[in-house]
PDB file of C-alpha atoms in Angstrom:
ATOM      1  CA  MET A 466      22.997 -11.054   2.624  1.00  0.00           C
ATOM      2  CA  ASP A 467      22.498  -7.692   3.567  1.00  0.00           C
ATOM      3  CA  ALA A 468      20.043  -6.077   0.891  1.00  0.00           C
ATOM      4  CA  ALA A 469      21.910  -3.807  -1.533  1.00  0.00           C
ATOM      5  CA  ARG A 470      22.103  -0.316  -0.753  1.00  0.00           C
ATOM      6  CA  VAL A 471      20.752   2.312  -3.775  1.00  0.00           C
ATOM      7  CA  GLY A 472      20.770   5.634  -2.718  1.00  0.00           C
ATOM      8  CA  VAL A 473      18.505   8.516  -3.471  1.00  0.00           C
ATOM      9  CA  ILE A 474      19.960  11.765  -4.172  1.00  0.00           C
ATOM     10  CA  THR A 475      17.643  15.239  -2.883  1.00  0.00           C
ATOM     11  CA  PHE A 476      18.113  17.967  -4.784  1.00  0.00           C
ATOM     12  CA  PRO A 477      16.094  21.327  -3.725  1.00  0.00           C
ATOM     13  CA  GLY A 478      13.246  21.006  -6.840  1.00  0.00           C
ATOM     14  CA  SER A 479      13.717  17.460  -6.366  1.00  0.00           C
ATOM     15  CA  LEU A 480       9.747  15.709  -6.126  1.00  0.00           C
ATOM     16  CA  ASP A 481      10.031  12.301  -6.920  1.00  0.00           C
ATOM     17  CA  ASP A 482      13.112  10.740  -4.519  1.00  0.00           C
ATOM     18  CA  LYS A 483       9.945   9.881  -1.582  1.00  0.00           C
ATOM     19  CA  ASP A 484       8.938   7.938  -4.840  1.00  0.00           C
ATOM     20  CA  ALA A 485      12.324   6.125  -6.230  1.00  0.00           C
ATOM     21  CA  ALA A 486      13.104   5.603  -2.046  1.00  0.00           C
ATOM     22  CA  LYS A 487       9.867   3.642  -2.160  1.00  0.00           C
ATOM     23  CA  ALA A 488      10.990   1.753  -5.503  1.00  0.00           C
ATOM     24  CA  VAL A 489      13.690   1.130  -4.425  1.00  0.00           C
ATOM     25  CA  ARG A 490      12.205  -0.913  -1.302  1.00  0.00           C
ATOM     26  CA  LEU A 491       9.521  -2.205  -2.606  1.00  0.00           C
ATOM     27  CA  ALA A 492      12.184  -4.030  -5.248  1.00  0.00           C
ATOM     28  CA  GLY A 493      13.999  -5.682  -2.042  1.00  0.00           C
ATOM     29  CA  ALA A 494      16.662  -2.682  -1.607  1.00  0.00           C
ATOM     30  CA  GLU A 495      18.064  -0.502   1.231  1.00  0.00           C
ATOM     31  CA  PRO A 496      17.141   3.188  -0.089  1.00  0.00           C
ATOM     32  CA  VAL A 497      19.778   5.469   1.281  1.00  0.00           C
ATOM     33  CA  ALA A 498      19.282   9.502   1.424  1.00  0.00           C
ATOM     34  CA  LEU A 499      21.458  11.750  -0.197  1.00  0.00           C
ATOM     35  CA  TRP A 500      21.471  15.299  -0.166  1.00  0.00           C
ATOM     36  CA  HIS A 501      23.298  17.055  -2.589  1.00  0.00           C
ATOM     37  CA  GLY A 502      25.437  19.492  -0.646  1.00  0.00           C
ATOM     38  CA  ASP A 503      27.156  16.338   0.563  1.00  0.00           C
ATOM     39  CA  HIS A 504      30.480  14.390  -0.667  1.00  0.00           C
ATOM     40  CA  ASP A 505      30.301  11.379   0.615  1.00  0.00           C
ATOM     41  CA  LEU A 506      28.035   8.807  -1.415  1.00  0.00           C
ATOM     42  CA  ARG A 507      28.052   6.677   1.884  1.00  0.00           C
ATOM     43  CA  GLY A 508      29.137   3.541   0.063  1.00  0.00           C
ATOM     44  CA  ILE A 509      26.229   3.018  -2.136  1.00  0.00           C
ATOM     45  CA  ASP A 510      25.868  -0.198  -4.859  1.00  0.00           C
ATOM     46  CA  ALA A 511      23.678   1.937  -7.324  1.00  0.00           C
ATOM     47  CA  VAL A 512      22.562   5.193  -7.039  1.00  0.00           C
ATOM     48  CA  VAL A 513      18.603   7.121  -8.953  1.00  0.00           C
ATOM     49  CA  LEU A 514      18.585  10.939  -9.095  1.00  0.00           C
ATOM     50  CA  PRO A 515      14.996  11.944  -9.176  1.00  0.00           C
ATOM     51  CA  GLY A 516      12.862  13.582 -10.977  1.00  0.00           C
ATOM     52  CA  GLY A 517      11.623  16.831 -10.745  1.00  0.00           C
ATOM     53  CA  PHE A 518      12.449  20.833 -10.782  1.00  0.00           C
ATOM     54  CA  SER A 519      16.721  20.756  -9.107  1.00  0.00           C
ATOM     55  CA  TYR A 520      16.630  24.070  -8.404  1.00  0.00           C
ATOM     56  CA  GLY A 521      13.982  25.610  -9.800  1.00  0.00           C
ATOM     57  CA  ASP A 522      15.053  24.642 -13.165  1.00  0.00           C
ATOM     58  CA  TYR A 523      17.294  28.306 -13.613  1.00  0.00           C
ATOM     59  CA  LEU A 524      18.756  28.832 -16.678  1.00  0.00           C
ATOM     60  CA  ARG A 525      18.458  25.298 -17.617  1.00  0.00           C
ATOM     61  CA  ALA A 526      16.829  22.054 -16.771  1.00  0.00           C
ATOM     62  CA  GLY A 527      19.681  20.435 -14.542  1.00  0.00           C
ATOM     63  CA  ALA A 528      22.279  22.696 -15.743  1.00  0.00           C
ATOM     64  CA  ILE A 529      22.567  24.040 -11.880  1.00  0.00           C
ATOM     65  CA  ALA A 530      22.683  20.289 -10.212  1.00  0.00           C
ATOM     66  CA  ARG A 531      25.169  19.454 -12.212  1.00  0.00           C
ATOM     67  CA  PHE A 532      27.489  21.419  -9.980  1.00  0.00           C
ATOM     68  CA  ALA A 533      26.574  19.986  -7.246  1.00  0.00           C
ATOM     69  CA  PRO A 534      29.224  18.301  -4.627  1.00  0.00           C
ATOM     70  CA  LEU A 535      27.445  15.056  -4.285  1.00  0.00           C
ATOM     71  CA  MET A 536      27.492  15.110  -8.057  1.00  0.00           C
ATOM     72  CA  ALA A 537      31.506  15.398  -8.773  1.00  0.00           C
ATOM     73  CA  GLU A 538      31.309  11.901  -6.487  1.00  0.00           C
ATOM     74  CA  VAL A 539      28.790  10.259  -9.100  1.00  0.00           C
ATOM     75  CA  VAL A 540      30.515  11.606 -12.303  1.00  0.00           C
ATOM     76  CA  ASP A 541      33.300   9.810 -10.593  1.00  0.00           C
ATOM     77  CA  ALA A 542      31.770   6.395  -9.255  1.00  0.00           C
ATOM     78  CA  ALA A 543      29.955   6.693 -12.638  1.00  0.00           C
ATOM     79  CA  LYS A 544      33.830   6.322 -14.684  1.00  0.00           C
ATOM     80  CA  GLY A 545      34.532   3.986 -11.988  1.00  0.00           C
ATOM     81  CA  GLY A 546      31.767   1.195 -12.549  1.00  0.00           C
ATOM     82  CA  LEU A 547      28.615   2.787 -10.026  1.00  0.00           C
ATOM     83  CA  PRO A 548      25.340   1.900 -11.347  1.00  0.00           C
ATOM     84  CA  VAL A 549      23.617   5.368 -12.077  1.00  0.00           C
ATOM     85  CA  LEU A 550      19.652   6.201 -13.067  1.00  0.00           C
ATOM     86  CA  GLY A 551      18.554   9.791 -13.811  1.00  0.00           C
ATOM     87  CA  ILE A 552      14.845   9.469 -14.398  1.00  0.00           C
ATOM     88  CA  CYS A 553      13.536  12.766 -15.696  1.00  0.00           C
ATOM     89  CA  ASN A 554      15.203  15.645 -13.961  1.00  0.00           C
ATOM     90  CA  GLY A 555      17.743  13.348 -13.257  1.00  0.00           C
ATOM     91  CA  PHE A 556      18.191  12.454 -17.094  1.00  0.00           C
ATOM     92  CA  GLN A 557      18.711  15.851 -17.962  1.00  0.00           C
ATOM     93  CA  VAL A 558      21.308  15.703 -15.027  1.00  0.00           C
ATOM     94  CA  LEU A 559      23.626  13.517 -16.487  1.00  0.00           C
ATOM     95  CA  CYS A 560      23.370  14.929 -19.694  1.00  0.00           C
ATOM     96  CA  GLU A 561      25.068  18.389 -18.855  1.00  0.00           C
ATOM     97  CA  SER A 562      27.167  16.152 -16.288  1.00  0.00           C
ATOM     98  CA  HIS A 563      28.010  14.560 -19.759  1.00  0.00           C
ATOM     99  CA  LEU A 564      27.533  10.999 -18.213  1.00  0.00           C
ATOM    100  CA  LEU A 565      25.165  10.669 -21.571  1.00  0.00           C
ATOM    101  CA  PRO A 566      25.427  12.269 -24.915  1.00  0.00           C
ATOM    102  CA  GLY A 567      23.194  15.040 -25.892  1.00  0.00           C
ATOM    103  CA  ALA A 568      20.530  17.019 -23.976  1.00  0.00           C
ATOM    104  CA  LEU A 569      17.044  17.660 -23.113  1.00  0.00           C
ATOM    105  CA  LEU A 570      14.989  20.969 -24.681  1.00  0.00           C
ATOM    106  CA  PRO A 571      11.705  22.744 -24.393  1.00  0.00           C
ATOM    107  CA  ASN A 572       8.752  20.411 -25.971  1.00  0.00           C
ATOM    108  CA  ALA A 573       8.135  20.522 -28.887  1.00  0.00           C
ATOM    109  CA  GLY A 574       4.994  21.856 -28.309  1.00  0.00           C
ATOM    110  CA  LEU A 575       5.835  23.943 -25.769  1.00  0.00           C
ATOM    111  CA  HIS A 576       3.224  22.345 -23.192  1.00  0.00           C
ATOM    112  CA  PHE A 577       3.730  20.765 -20.254  1.00  0.00           C
ATOM    113  CA  VAL A 578       2.914  16.842 -21.042  1.00  0.00           C
ATOM    114  CA  CYS A 579       1.286  14.451 -18.332  1.00  0.00           C
ATOM    115  CA  ARG A 580       0.288  11.171 -19.352  1.00  0.00           C
ATOM    116  CA  ASP A 581       0.738   7.117 -19.182  1.00  0.00           C
ATOM    117  CA  GLN A 582       3.151   6.629 -22.304  1.00  0.00           C
ATOM    118  CA  ARG A 583       3.675   3.042 -24.103  1.00  0.00           C
ATOM    119  CA  LEU A 584       7.156   2.052 -24.570  1.00  0.00           C
ATOM    120  CA  SER A 585       8.926  -0.425 -26.385  1.00  0.00           C
ATOM    121  CA  VAL A 586      11.887  -1.682 -24.360  1.00  0.00           C
ATOM    122  CA  GLU A 587      14.752  -1.175 -27.087  1.00  0.00           C
ATOM    123  CA  ASN A 588      17.557  -2.905 -24.448  1.00  0.00           C
ATOM    124  CA  ALA A 589      17.224  -5.372 -22.225  1.00  0.00           C
ATOM    125  CA  ASP A 590      21.320  -5.409 -21.071  1.00  0.00           C
ATOM    126  CA  THR A 591      21.336  -2.592 -19.209  1.00  0.00           C
ATOM    127  CA  VAL A 592      21.952  -3.501 -15.388  1.00  0.00           C
ATOM    128  CA  TRP A 593      18.735  -1.362 -14.960  1.00  0.00           C
ATOM    129  CA  THR A 594      17.012  -3.241 -18.102  1.00  0.00           C
ATOM    130  CA  SER A 595      18.111  -6.636 -17.495  1.00  0.00           C
ATOM    131  CA  GLU A 596      13.867  -7.791 -16.140  1.00  0.00           C
ATOM    132  CA  TYR A 597      12.678  -7.135 -19.480  1.00  0.00           C
ATOM    133  CA  ARG A 598      12.911  -8.602 -22.750  1.00  0.00           C
ATOM    134  CA  GLU A 599      13.584  -6.828 -25.989  1.00  0.00           C
ATOM    135  CA  GLY A 600      10.808  -5.330 -27.310  1.00  0.00           C
ATOM    136  CA  GLN A 601       8.714  -5.423 -24.193  1.00  0.00           C
ATOM    137  CA  GLU A 602       5.979  -3.252 -24.263  1.00  0.00           C
ATOM    138  CA  LEU A 603       5.731  -0.717 -21.068  1.00  0.00           C
ATOM    139  CA  VAL A 604       2.963   1.853 -20.376  1.00  0.00           C
ATOM    140  CA  ILE A 605       4.895   3.959 -17.537  1.00  0.00           C
ATOM    141  CA  PRO A 606       3.926   7.981 -16.852  1.00  0.00           C
ATOM    142  CA  ILE A 607       5.764  10.627 -18.172  1.00  0.00           C
ATOM    143  CA  LYS A 608       5.519  14.331 -17.180  1.00  0.00           C
ATOM    144  CA  ASN A 609       7.814  17.239 -18.879  1.00  0.00           C
ATOM    145  CA  ALA A 610       8.086  20.467 -20.069  1.00  0.00           C
ATOM    146  CA  ASP A 611      11.300  19.988 -20.563  1.00  0.00           C
ATOM    147  CA  GLY A 612      11.384  16.331 -22.503  1.00  0.00           C
ATOM    148  CA  ARG A 613      12.388  16.627 -25.743  1.00  0.00           C
ATOM    149  CA  TYR A 614      15.625  14.544 -25.889  1.00  0.00           C
ATOM    150  CA  VAL A 615      18.058  16.441 -29.635  1.00  0.00           C
ATOM    151  CA  ALA A 616      21.586  15.380 -30.636  1.00  0.00           C
ATOM    152  CA  ASP A 617      23.772  15.634 -33.556  1.00  0.00           C
ATOM    153  CA  ARG A 618      22.769  13.269 -36.356  1.00  0.00           C
ATOM    154  CA  GLU A 619      26.417  10.833 -35.758  1.00  0.00           C
ATOM    155  CA  THR A 620      25.356  10.671 -31.870  1.00  0.00           C
ATOM    156  CA  LEU A 621      21.623   9.514 -33.092  1.00  0.00           C
ATOM    157  CA  THR A 622      23.501   6.772 -36.049  1.00  0.00           C
ATOM    158  CA  GLU A 623      26.097   5.697 -33.301  1.00  0.00           C
ATOM    159  CA  LEU A 624      23.255   5.848 -29.802  1.00  0.00           C
ATOM    160  CA  ALA A 625      21.592   3.277 -32.540  1.00  0.00           C
ATOM    161  CA  ASP A 626      23.822   1.286 -33.705  1.00  0.00           C
ATOM    162  CA  SER A 627      25.653   0.580 -30.595  1.00  0.00           C
ATOM    163  CA  GLY A 628      22.202  -0.058 -28.924  1.00  0.00           C
ATOM    164  CA  ARG A 629      22.611   2.143 -26.466  1.00  0.00           C
ATOM    165  CA  ILE A 630      18.580   3.436 -26.815  1.00  0.00           C
ATOM    166  CA  VAL A 631      17.274   1.662 -24.126  1.00  0.00           C
ATOM    167  CA  ALA A 632      13.793   3.072 -24.615  1.00  0.00           C
ATOM    168  CA  ARG A 633      11.330   4.785 -27.211  1.00  0.00           C
ATOM    169  CA  TYR A 634       7.951   6.180 -27.274  1.00  0.00           C
ATOM    170  CA  LEU A 635       5.393   4.546 -28.835  1.00  0.00           C
ATOM    171  CA  ASP A 636       1.897   6.011 -30.733  1.00  0.00           C
ATOM    172  CA  LEU A 637       1.954   9.474 -30.389  1.00  0.00           C
ATOM    173  CA  ASN A 638       5.997  10.903 -29.264  1.00  0.00           C
ATOM    174  CA  PRO A 639       4.974  13.012 -26.575  1.00  0.00           C
ATOM    175  CA  ASN A 640       8.048  15.822 -26.470  1.00  0.00           C
ATOM    176  CA  GLY A 641       9.006  15.940 -29.977  1.00  0.00           C
ATOM    177  CA  SER A 642      12.601  13.706 -28.993  1.00  0.00           C
ATOM    178  CA  LEU A 643      14.688  12.707 -31.947  1.00  0.00           C
ATOM    179  CA  ASP A 644      13.875   8.691 -33.040  1.00  0.00           C
ATOM    180  CA  ASP A 645      11.317   8.784 -30.331  1.00  0.00           C
ATOM    181  CA  ILE A 646      14.218   8.482 -27.791  1.00  0.00           C
ATOM    182  CA  ALA A 647      12.904   8.103 -24.618  1.00  0.00           C
ATOM    183  CA  GLY A 648      15.995   6.680 -22.637  1.00  0.00           C
ATOM    184  CA  ILE A 649      19.423   6.020 -23.121  1.00  0.00           C
ATOM    185  CA  CYS A 650      22.758   4.728 -21.696  1.00  0.00           C
ATOM    186  CA  ASN A 651      26.836   5.043 -21.781  1.00  0.00           C
ATOM    187  CA  GLU A 652      29.109   2.585 -23.483  1.00  0.00           C
ATOM    188  CA  ALA A 653      29.236   0.663 -20.052  1.00  0.00           C
ATOM    189  CA  GLY A 654      26.101   0.317 -19.694  1.00  0.00           C
ATOM    190  CA  ASN A 655      25.758   0.710 -15.896  1.00  0.00           C
ATOM    191  CA  VAL A 656      24.355   5.083 -16.689  1.00  0.00           C
ATOM    192  CA  VAL A 657      21.184   4.682 -17.362  1.00  0.00           C
ATOM    193  CA  GLY A 658      18.458   8.714 -18.372  1.00  0.00           C
ATOM    194  CA  LEU A 659      15.216   7.700 -19.048  1.00  0.00           C
ATOM    195  CA  MET A 660      12.272  10.614 -19.231  1.00  0.00           C
ATOM    196  CA  PRO A 661       9.362   8.526 -18.411  1.00  0.00           C
ATOM    197  CA  HIS A 662       8.901   7.739 -14.747  1.00  0.00           C
ATOM    198  CA  PRO A 663       8.924   4.235 -13.497  1.00  0.00           C
ATOM    199  CA  GLU A 664       9.170   4.785  -9.916  1.00  0.00           C
ATOM    200  CA  HIS A 665       5.145   5.931 -10.520  1.00  0.00           C
ATOM    201  CA  ALA A 666       4.298   1.797 -12.149  1.00  0.00           C
ATOM    202  CA  VAL A 667       5.613   0.051  -9.187  1.00  0.00           C
ATOM    203  CA  GLU A 668       1.624  -0.351  -7.380  1.00  0.00           C
ATOM    204  CA  SER A 669      -1.790  -1.814  -8.920  1.00  0.00           C
ATOM    205  CA  LEU A 670      -3.097   0.770  -6.638  1.00  0.00           C
ATOM    206  CA  THR A 671      -1.732   4.132  -7.630  1.00  0.00           C
ATOM    207  CA  GLY A 672       0.211   3.239 -10.763  1.00  0.00           C
ATOM    208  CA  PRO A 673      -1.028   2.597 -14.500  1.00  0.00           C
ATOM    209  CA  SER A 674       0.595  -0.236 -14.439  1.00  0.00           C
ATOM    210  CA  THR A 675       3.872  -2.481 -12.513  1.00  0.00           C
ATOM    211  CA  ASP A 676       5.832  -2.230 -15.267  1.00  0.00           C
ATOM    212  CA  GLY A 677       8.238   0.349 -13.545  1.00  0.00           C
ATOM    213  CA  LEU A 678       9.192  -1.697 -11.208  1.00  0.00           C
ATOM    214  CA  GLY A 679      11.656  -3.808 -13.357  1.00  0.00           C
ATOM    215  CA  PHE A 680      13.838  -1.114 -13.257  1.00  0.00           C
ATOM    216  CA  PHE A 681      14.678  -1.550  -9.904  1.00  0.00           C
ATOM    217  CA  THR A 682      14.238  -5.651  -9.796  1.00  0.00           C
ATOM    218  CA  SER A 683      17.103  -4.896 -12.260  1.00  0.00           C
ATOM    219  CA  ILE A 684      19.184  -3.481 -10.268  1.00  0.00           C
ATOM    220  CA  VAL A 685      18.960  -5.199  -7.317  1.00  0.00           C
ATOM    221  CA  LYS A 686      18.827  -8.856  -9.153  1.00  0.00           C
ATOM    222  CA  ARG A 687      22.242  -7.348 -10.559  1.00  0.00           C
ATOM    223  CA  LEU A 688      23.858  -6.048  -7.263  1.00  0.00           C
ATOM    224  CA  VAL A 689      22.632  -9.457  -5.031  1.00  0.00           C
ATOM    225  CA  ASN A 690      24.750 -11.661  -8.074  1.00  0.00           C
ATOM    226  CA  ALA A 691      27.266  -9.590  -8.559  1.00  0.00           C
TER     227      ALA A 691
END
């Protein structure tokens, strides 16, 4: 059986596309480089929107990237079931594209935050989290200036009641996200947005842990067994 093909989109200002591609490779899939200005997803089985500062975060984080030609293809494919993972800036792009509800605003302390962060897996049933167990604690780096997740109370209640909160911060909330939300998913569970960076926790030599690799092995296992 051929390896699963997982696309990684590069926007102007992407910083972690190479790291995401490496994580995909370590998980056993073939990373496929995708350019923001293209119109072709190249037959991929899943896609990662990496962290960074797409288009310099001008206007608002992720607000310009949502209009990239390739994002039109991603939105249509996601609505058709394509697995999509947005990490940090990618999470912001998914919210701006209305694939996920809410928004990511400047951190409560108005400072860039970079630290190893404890998380709790709240939903282990998505295509990106199935290798974890509910309640499992992870240590994954965060690095963001606009990581404060906000939504109206009705949306927050719906996310909690429907199990669409994927991860929560433990201990100190690093950015003031409402309800300690670190990641959410759409109703179908194929689109996940995550503010921490799992691609920076896939090797013991360079990361605080290998806790992030499960996001990538989850999708590979799901694709192989599909």
